[in-house]
Structure formats: C-alpha cells, structure tokens
C-alpha cells in the first residue's frame, strides 16, 4: 500500500456493551454498497443495520466522513419448518447491494432459506393540513368547510424507512450460503449446499436451477458447495467453490443446467503436508472475483490464494494467514474451530487482500510489495484516531514483550466477516458483536 | 355520504374534502380508494390548483405501498403531460406510467407534442437515473409520427445514444422497443439509422440484450422489402442462430414461425431450413424442445411446391432423431405436434414414415409423451383412420390408465370421451369399458370423480339404450359393495347419469336402488341419498316424487344423524315436497 500500513487508525467503532452482549448481536455479514457511501451489517438476530458516511464538511476538514447509523430494521424472523420439524434461523447469512437506480437504495438479504429484497428510502417531509380537522386535531363542523385544502408537505426530521419489496422463498432445501447479483442487473443467484438457483429480481414465484450436485444416492455425497459468485462484468460466468478445495467456473451460455464446468481449479496436494485434517482444511470458505475480473481469491482454513482465471492448475499466489495453527489442528478440530468459515476481501484496486483470524486479529497482504501485516480489532485499541500497532504471534521459543503466544490466542474471538470500501482505504471489520471501521491516517 | 345540515357549507365539497384527507390515511384501502378517484379531486380543484398543489403533494407518495403506486400510475392518463413529469423522477412503476403516457399521447395535438411531450421525453432520455432513460425508450414511438422533421431527427439521435448506454437495463429497454420504433420510422431511416443499431444490439456483450434483438428481427424483417433482407437482416439472424448463448438460440427457435413468415419463401428455403435443422440438433435440450414445438407450423408454412421435398429430405430425418432424444421435454414437445404432419404429408407418406414414429412415441417411457400422442389422434384419424394405430393404442391406454401417478390417470380419463368417439362404440365396449368401471373404484377421490363425469359424457355420446345395457347394471351393482365409498360412488353416478338416461331408466332402475340405500348403515351414504334424490328429482314424474321419494325423505328428516336430517330437509325444500 502507498501509505504505511501502520497508519491504520480507528475512525469509529460501534461497540455493544460486553456485559449485555447477546447471541443475537453477533454480526454475521458486512457489506459496503457500490459507492461506499453505505455500509450494511446483518446479525444473528435477523437485523440489518445500515451506516451512512457523513458528507465531508468544510468546517471540519480533518473529520473525514465518519459512518453513522442510517437505518435499522428486522429483516428476517425465526421460522419453523413444520414438515421437517426444524427451526429456521433468522441469522442473516449474506447481504448484497443492488446498483442504485433512483433516490432509494436496494439490497438483498438472506437467511438459510429465504432471500428478501429491501428498499431503503428517505422521507424528509410530512403532509400538513386536513380538511375535516383543525390544525390541533379537532373535527371541524362540515358546514364550515367552504373551500378545499390540499395538504402541504413540510420538512420534518429525516426518517429512513425500510420496506420489503420482494420475498424469494421456497427454493432451497438446504442452507443458503451465498447470493450474488449479476452484471445484467436483472438476475441474481442463490446457492445452498447442493444447488444453485437463478432468479429474476422481479419474479418471486419462479427460479431456475442452474447447478445441482446432489447425487442420486445421498450416501455417495462427498462434497458440498461452499460459496458462489457471479463474474463482475461477464454476465454469463460464475464460480462456485466446494468443501474439497476445488473451484468450478461455469458458463451459463453453454447449457441450461451448468453441472458441467468450463474450468476446474484445484491445487495439487503437497504430500509433505498431508494429515488427517487435510481435507477439512482445504474446504474453501469464501471465493471472490477481483474488481478487474481477471483474478479470483479463495480462502481455506489456513491460507488465502489468488488465482488467475486463465490458469487452472495452481494458484498464482498463496498467502499464509496463520500457519502456526497447523500443529494445533487436533485441538481446533475438537473445539470445532477448524470448521470456521472465514471470508476474504479485495481492496478497490485489487492490490491488497484482507482476511480475518483469531484473537480478533486480521491480516492484510500487499500483492505488489509482498508485505503483510497483522492488526487487532479490540477495545484497547479503540480510542478514536489512535493508530493501530501491528501484532505478532510468537510461534515458539522466546516470546518478545508485545508478542502473543499461540496458546494464548483467544479462539472465541474470530474475525470471519469484513469489507473494504470500493475505492478508498476504509475497512469494516466485524469482531463478534462489534463493528470496527478503520481508515488510513489523514495527513 | 350523508347530506349535512347547515346553510353555510357547500354540500358538494364535503365528499371531495373526505377524499383529499384520505389520501394520507393510515389505512391502505382508503388511500387506494382516493387515488382511484383522483380525477374527481382534480376536477374539483381545477387545473391550476391540481398542478401547483395536488401533484407536488402526490409526489411524496413514493414511500407508499405497491398497490397505491400502481393505482397512481394508472391515473396519470387523465392528466396533462406537464403534470406527469413530476412523477418520473421517483416512481418505481415507470412502466405503468409510461403506458398511461402512451395512451394520452394521441389526445395531444402535434403542437402539444412538440411543446411538451417531446421535451419530457428528452429530459427522461438524459436523466441521471437509468430508470428514467429506460422509460424514455417506451415513449419514442408514440411521439415520433406527428412531430416536426427537426424534432424527429433529435428523437432518432436520443435513441441512438440509448442503444449504447452504459447500463444493460437501458440497452435492454432500447432493444425491446426497437421493433416498435422501426414501425413508425420512415423506411430510409430504418435502413440508415436503425439497422446499424440493430446489428450492434445483436452483438451486445450481455446475453439479455442480444436475445431481445432477436425479437426485433421479426419486426424489422416485416418492414423491409424482400431484396434488402438478405443484406440487412440475414447476417444478424444467422449470427443469432449460432450464438454462444443457448438463450439467444432459444429465442430464435421460439420466434421461428414469425421469422419464416417475415423473410418469405426463398430465404426460408435457402437459409431457414438449414438453421431449423441446426436448432433441432442443438446441444441444449431447451433449444431442441423450442424448435420441436415449431415443427408443424414450420412445415405448414413452407411454400406449397417444395413443401413435401423439404420435409422428406430435411425435416423428417431430424424429427426421427428427436423421437429418441435423451430429454423428455424434447420428446414431449415433439409428441404434441408430430401428428399434425400427417395432414401435410398425406396418406402414403404418413403410413410409411410417420406411423412408425407415432408408434414409437406411444411406447415411450415418459407418460407425458404418450399422452400428447393420444390427445392428437384426430389428425391421424382424418388421414389414415385409426385402425392402424389401435393395436398399439390399447396397451398404451391401459398402461396410462393404471399409472402409479394419479395425475397421469386423470389425464387419460379426460381423453376417454374423445377416444370413444373416434374409436367407436364396438371398440369401446370390447376394450375400454372395463377400464372406465375400474376407475370408479380408484383409491383417489379425484379419479372417482373424473370417472363419474366421464361416464356422463359417454352416455351423452352413445345414448341411453347403450347406457342401459352396458353401464347401468354395473353401476347399480356397486350399491351393495362392502366399501361405503363405492356405494357413495353409485349415488354420484346416478346423480350424474339420470338426465342423460332419461325418465324411464331413472324411475324404473335407478330410483329403487337409491331409495334402498336410505337405510344404509353409514350416515354419509344416507345423506348422499338425500342429495341424489334432489338431483334426480327433476327427471322423475310427480307421482313418483309424491309416492316414493317423499316418504323416504320424511324418514331421513328424522334420522339420528344431524347431517342426514339437514340434507333431507334441504332436499324437501328444494323439491317443494314440504
């Protein structure tokens, strides 16, 4: 990065009081909109909170746009599937913004089973003046009405309303893990463990199945779909990743059912690293195209990989996120942490990638300089405008003063979700039930 | 609205005052009601106040419910153009608003169009939000015909710009309106301006834009003279037929008959026939199915002199392949049209070439394929008579009649009257009668019901004496079945058949059975007796009603069971037997 990574600083953080922290507050997804003006978060309680960037003002030039709460609404409620006697969680798995088409904002939010299209719009005026009532609310005598009065719109405190515009339901047997909007702005896809469906944003009662990897005999099931995304500008291309560490690129032009892939990306296994847990840690938890559309990035348990779409045999670059965990896989399996699904993000220019780790650490890798840094999102660092200090994990032997040893890492504090502003160096990091927003230091 | 007292108030204002206030009522239905009476409000306020007060107020209803916005957009038709512009910036239901605007455009004089309509369209076409640019596309064709030459040139320029807009939505809107716009354009401009745009949209990077260009192809081809088609339209069409995206090829297949009519016989023979063959052999099943659906129409519209040759040499070989396609939807689509080819090809060719195909599809593993063949037998009957098929027909029908899926059984029952008509009474009695009776005792109620209805239609076709000798005895025999559901079926049948069978059969054979069942152990049977009696009452003579029916109903009216009592009383009231 141009500016020193050390100059990352806290801009604002939205910390919920730990004492009253509930499971419902755990943030499950974070997403900037296409301009970066809005930032949406979803949580385990089915709520969506949208933050809006303050307009820069002349009298406070050093306070570059901070993010303030813009709207909060309940997107999904817990449900019960009577047929299978199963609870359907209200947790928001993913939020994706639609490109802006008028003064209102639109986003898709999904839980395990249902995708919803929400419209978020502002109301800054309210009608004043009745015909049948006085201004103080008393009913008027009809005989005193001598002329008609049209209500006049008067300014009022800004109200932001969220209304559900479409509900896309009943299309998934398994849990939805991804949604992705197509560059044609007309369709989007939703992916669950075994199937991917294509929807038209206007039509809620029909969707087309484009990938189905369910075997005829469920006992032959060996892999599931873990993530899926549309190409940023090719309307016919999408990728999906699997629990076996493979990525398939499909072309919707070739066939109606895209079970046959066009490209198959898999890195051959390094025999020296083989262990009982090899397959589990190779499971890809996230896949993201670069903004340019030339590359894609995948996250598995220990690494982040950048692939060139033209080369299927192996990744272009591999970055170790927390290789010191390789010797701890057994205990991580026992406490289920080995199944944690970390996401990864590109910066606007595709030069830096970021992903989360444990102990509220997150890692950034500069693809050009090959430098990387580990930072921490925590209350101790959260004095506004404080500069973050890089952190380091000590892998053995003598531990330096401000290093932390592997065994002291807090595995309950994991950063699974984060987002990077589309054009500026502003990042949003979700640490359990807290949201941190960092940006580059302003000189 | 009640009239109110008082000399000072203007009575007629009150209802309008209420409407205005209800425009912002909490209750959606009240708001909706007011919006639907918008023209009444506007009339009361007058033009000036409507424009300066009412409309600015209404623009804020963008936050409202879907239904209210839709109603609002529909009302726009009664407002002048200037007023309408207010809504465009924020409304989501622009397509409805555009529809309204299109309707009112011919109420405007050419001067009005120039002065107000066209500037509106211009503003929309250069709007910031792509929704306004999209809506502009829908308005070009309505104002173009009546404006001045220079304005026309401007409009064409706007359209050109929108065809290469950044956002796919706008390009899609432009592509979908291309045909309509071409229709109002002068021919020279179609050739000079529109054709390049058409070619560009047909090569757009977005699949969704290219497939809309295929639709425009039909309109454009219809407008151009024959000699220009080869140069101006065919290259684009050929490109679409070989497009990498199956959805574009599907669109071509779907529009194939229209394309055929538009390009004329010569181009059809040289270009479209090979294209059609390729579509029938396409690697994507959806495309093959769409093409298969068009086989009959395509063949029908071939020029008379070369029709038979083309079909026998080019189309039939592909069709033969499709009969054994791996995809059931393809076979099903084919089955629904393939019989129609017999009328085109005539007796000899049908027997030699088509008959084997029909027979093969009649034995297909997919029930829908078999059903589609059976439902189209009348075409074949005309040409070669049904006998040729009847050998294979019967096993096919029997298999469908006994299919495990009840919906398949239901479908074949529905064809039974038609088949009976075509196959004749003898064949039916011999082979199909037992099937019809078996359906009466099917496990699934919907089948029993359909079977009852089927019997009724058969009696209507074959007559009362046939009924008396073949089916009435069997139906009445079910009255002593140990299963109460079957006994009830007897009653339903009697109700359905009495009218067609006539008074004598009903009175002499059916009525005694019904009356006997009034003593049935099961209450459901007893109350259905009451219902049946009510149904067959009109067919019976009054003496029978008084002497035989009435006493039984009176007895049922004192039955222990509440429902039996109720239906007995209803029957008596309904037949005036009290």
CSV table of C-alpha atoms in Angstrom, one decimal, chain A residues 100-103 106 119 123 125 127-133 142-151 153 161 165-166 183-186 198 233 235-236 252-257, chain B residues 4-5 8-10 13-14 16-18 20-21 24 44-45 49 53-54 56-57 60 62-64 66 90 92 129-131 168-169 172 205-208 244-247 284 286:
chain,number,residue,atom,x,y,z
A,100,UNK,CA,-28.5,2.4,-7.3
A,101,UNK,CA,-31.4,3.2,-9.7
A,102,UNK,CA,-33.1,6.1,-8.1
A,103,UNK,CA,-33.1,8.0,-4.8
A,106,UNK,CA,-32.0,-1.6,-2.6
A,119,UNK,CA,-35.9,-0.9,-0.3
A,123,UNK,CA,-38.7,10.6,3.9
A,125,UNK,CA,-41.3,15.7,4.6
A,127,UNK,CA,-48.2,16.4,4.9
A,128,UNK,CA,-49.8,19.1,7.0
A,129,UNK,CA,-53.3,20.4,6.8
A,130,UNK,CA,-56.6,18.5,6.9
A,131,UNK,CA,-59.9,19.4,5.5
A,132,UNK,CA,-62.1,17.7,8.1
A,133,UNK,CA,-59.9,18.5,11.1
A,142,UNK,CA,-68.8,20.0,7.9
A,143,UNK,CA,-70.9,23.1,7.4
A,144,UNK,CA,-67.9,25.3,7.9
A,145,UNK,CA,-66.0,23.8,5.0
A,146,UNK,CA,-66.1,26.4,2.3
A,147,UNK,CA,-63.1,25.5,0.3
A,148,UNK,CA,-60.9,22.5,-0.3
A,149,UNK,CA,-57.4,22.3,1.2
A,150,UNK,CA,-54.7,20.2,-0.3
A,151,UNK,CA,-52.1,19.1,2.3
A,153,UNK,CA,-45.6,19.0,2.6
A,161,UNK,CA,-37.8,3.6,6.1
A,165,UNK,CA,-40.2,-5.3,-1.8
A,166,UNK,CA,-39.8,-8.9,-2.8
A,183,UNK,CA,-23.9,-7.7,-14.0
A,184,UNK,CA,-27.0,-7.6,-16.1
A,185,UNK,CA,-28.8,-6.1,-13.1
A,186,UNK,CA,-31.8,-8.3,-13.9
A,198,UNK,CA,-31.0,-18.3,-10.8
A,233,UNK,CA,-18.7,-7.9,-15.8
A,235,UNK,CA,-23.0,-11.8,-17.3
A,236,UNK,CA,-22.7,-15.5,-18.3
A,252,UNK,CA,-24.4,-20.1,-18.5
A,253,UNK,CA,-24.3,-19.8,-22.3
A,254,UNK,CA,-23.2,-23.3,-22.8
A,255,UNK,CA,-26.2,-25.1,-21.2
A,256,UNK,CA,-29.3,-24.5,-19.2
A,257,UNK,CA,-28.0,-26.8,-16.4
B,4,UNK,CA,-75.1,17.6,6.3
B,5,UNK,CA,-77.1,20.4,7.9
B,8,UNK,CA,-73.1,28.0,5.0
B,9,UNK,CA,-71.2,24.9,3.9
B,10,UNK,CA,-71.0,23.9,0.3
B,13,UNK,CA,-67.3,20.0,-1.2
B,14,UNK,CA,-67.6,17.5,1.6
B,16,UNK,CA,-64.1,15.8,-2.0
B,17,UNK,CA,-62.7,17.0,1.3
B,18,UNK,CA,-63.0,13.5,2.6
B,20,UNK,CA,-58.4,14.5,0.0
B,21,UNK,CA,-57.9,13.8,3.6
B,24,UNK,CA,-52.9,10.2,3.6
B,44,UNK,CA,-63.0,19.9,-8.1
B,45,UNK,CA,-59.7,21.7,-7.6
B,49,UNK,CA,-54.5,24.0,-8.2
B,53,UNK,CA,-50.8,21.9,-5.1
B,54,UNK,CA,-52.1,18.4,-5.6
B,56,UNK,CA,-46.4,18.2,-5.6
B,57,UNK,CA,-48.2,16.5,-2.7
B,60,UNK,CA,-44.3,12.2,-1.9
B,62,UNK,CA,-43.3,7.3,-3.4
B,63,UNK,CA,-43.0,5.7,0.0
B,64,UNK,CA,-46.4,4.2,-0.4
B,66,UNK,CA,-47.2,-1.2,-4.2
B,90,UNK,CA,-39.0,8.8,-8.2
B,92,UNK,CA,-40.7,2.8,-9.4
B,129,UNK,CA,-31.1,7.6,-13.1
B,130,UNK,CA,-31.2,4.8,-15.5
B,131,UNK,CA,-34.9,4.2,-14.8
B,168,UNK,CA,-27.6,-3.1,-19.6
B,169,UNK,CA,-31.1,-2.1,-18.4
B,172,UNK,CA,-32.4,-3.9,-23.0
B,205,UNK,CA,-21.9,-8.4,-24.7
B,206,UNK,CA,-24.9,-9.0,-22.5
B,207,UNK,CA,-27.0,-12.1,-23.4
B,208,UNK,CA,-30.1,-10.4,-22.2
B,244,UNK,CA,-22.8,-19.0,-28.0
B,245,UNK,CA,-25.6,-18.4,-25.5
B,246,UNK,CA,-28.3,-21.0,-25.7
B,247,UNK,CA,-30.9,-18.5,-24.5
B,284,UNK,CA,-29.0,-27.7,-25.4
B,286,UNK,CA,-34.2,-26.4,-24.1
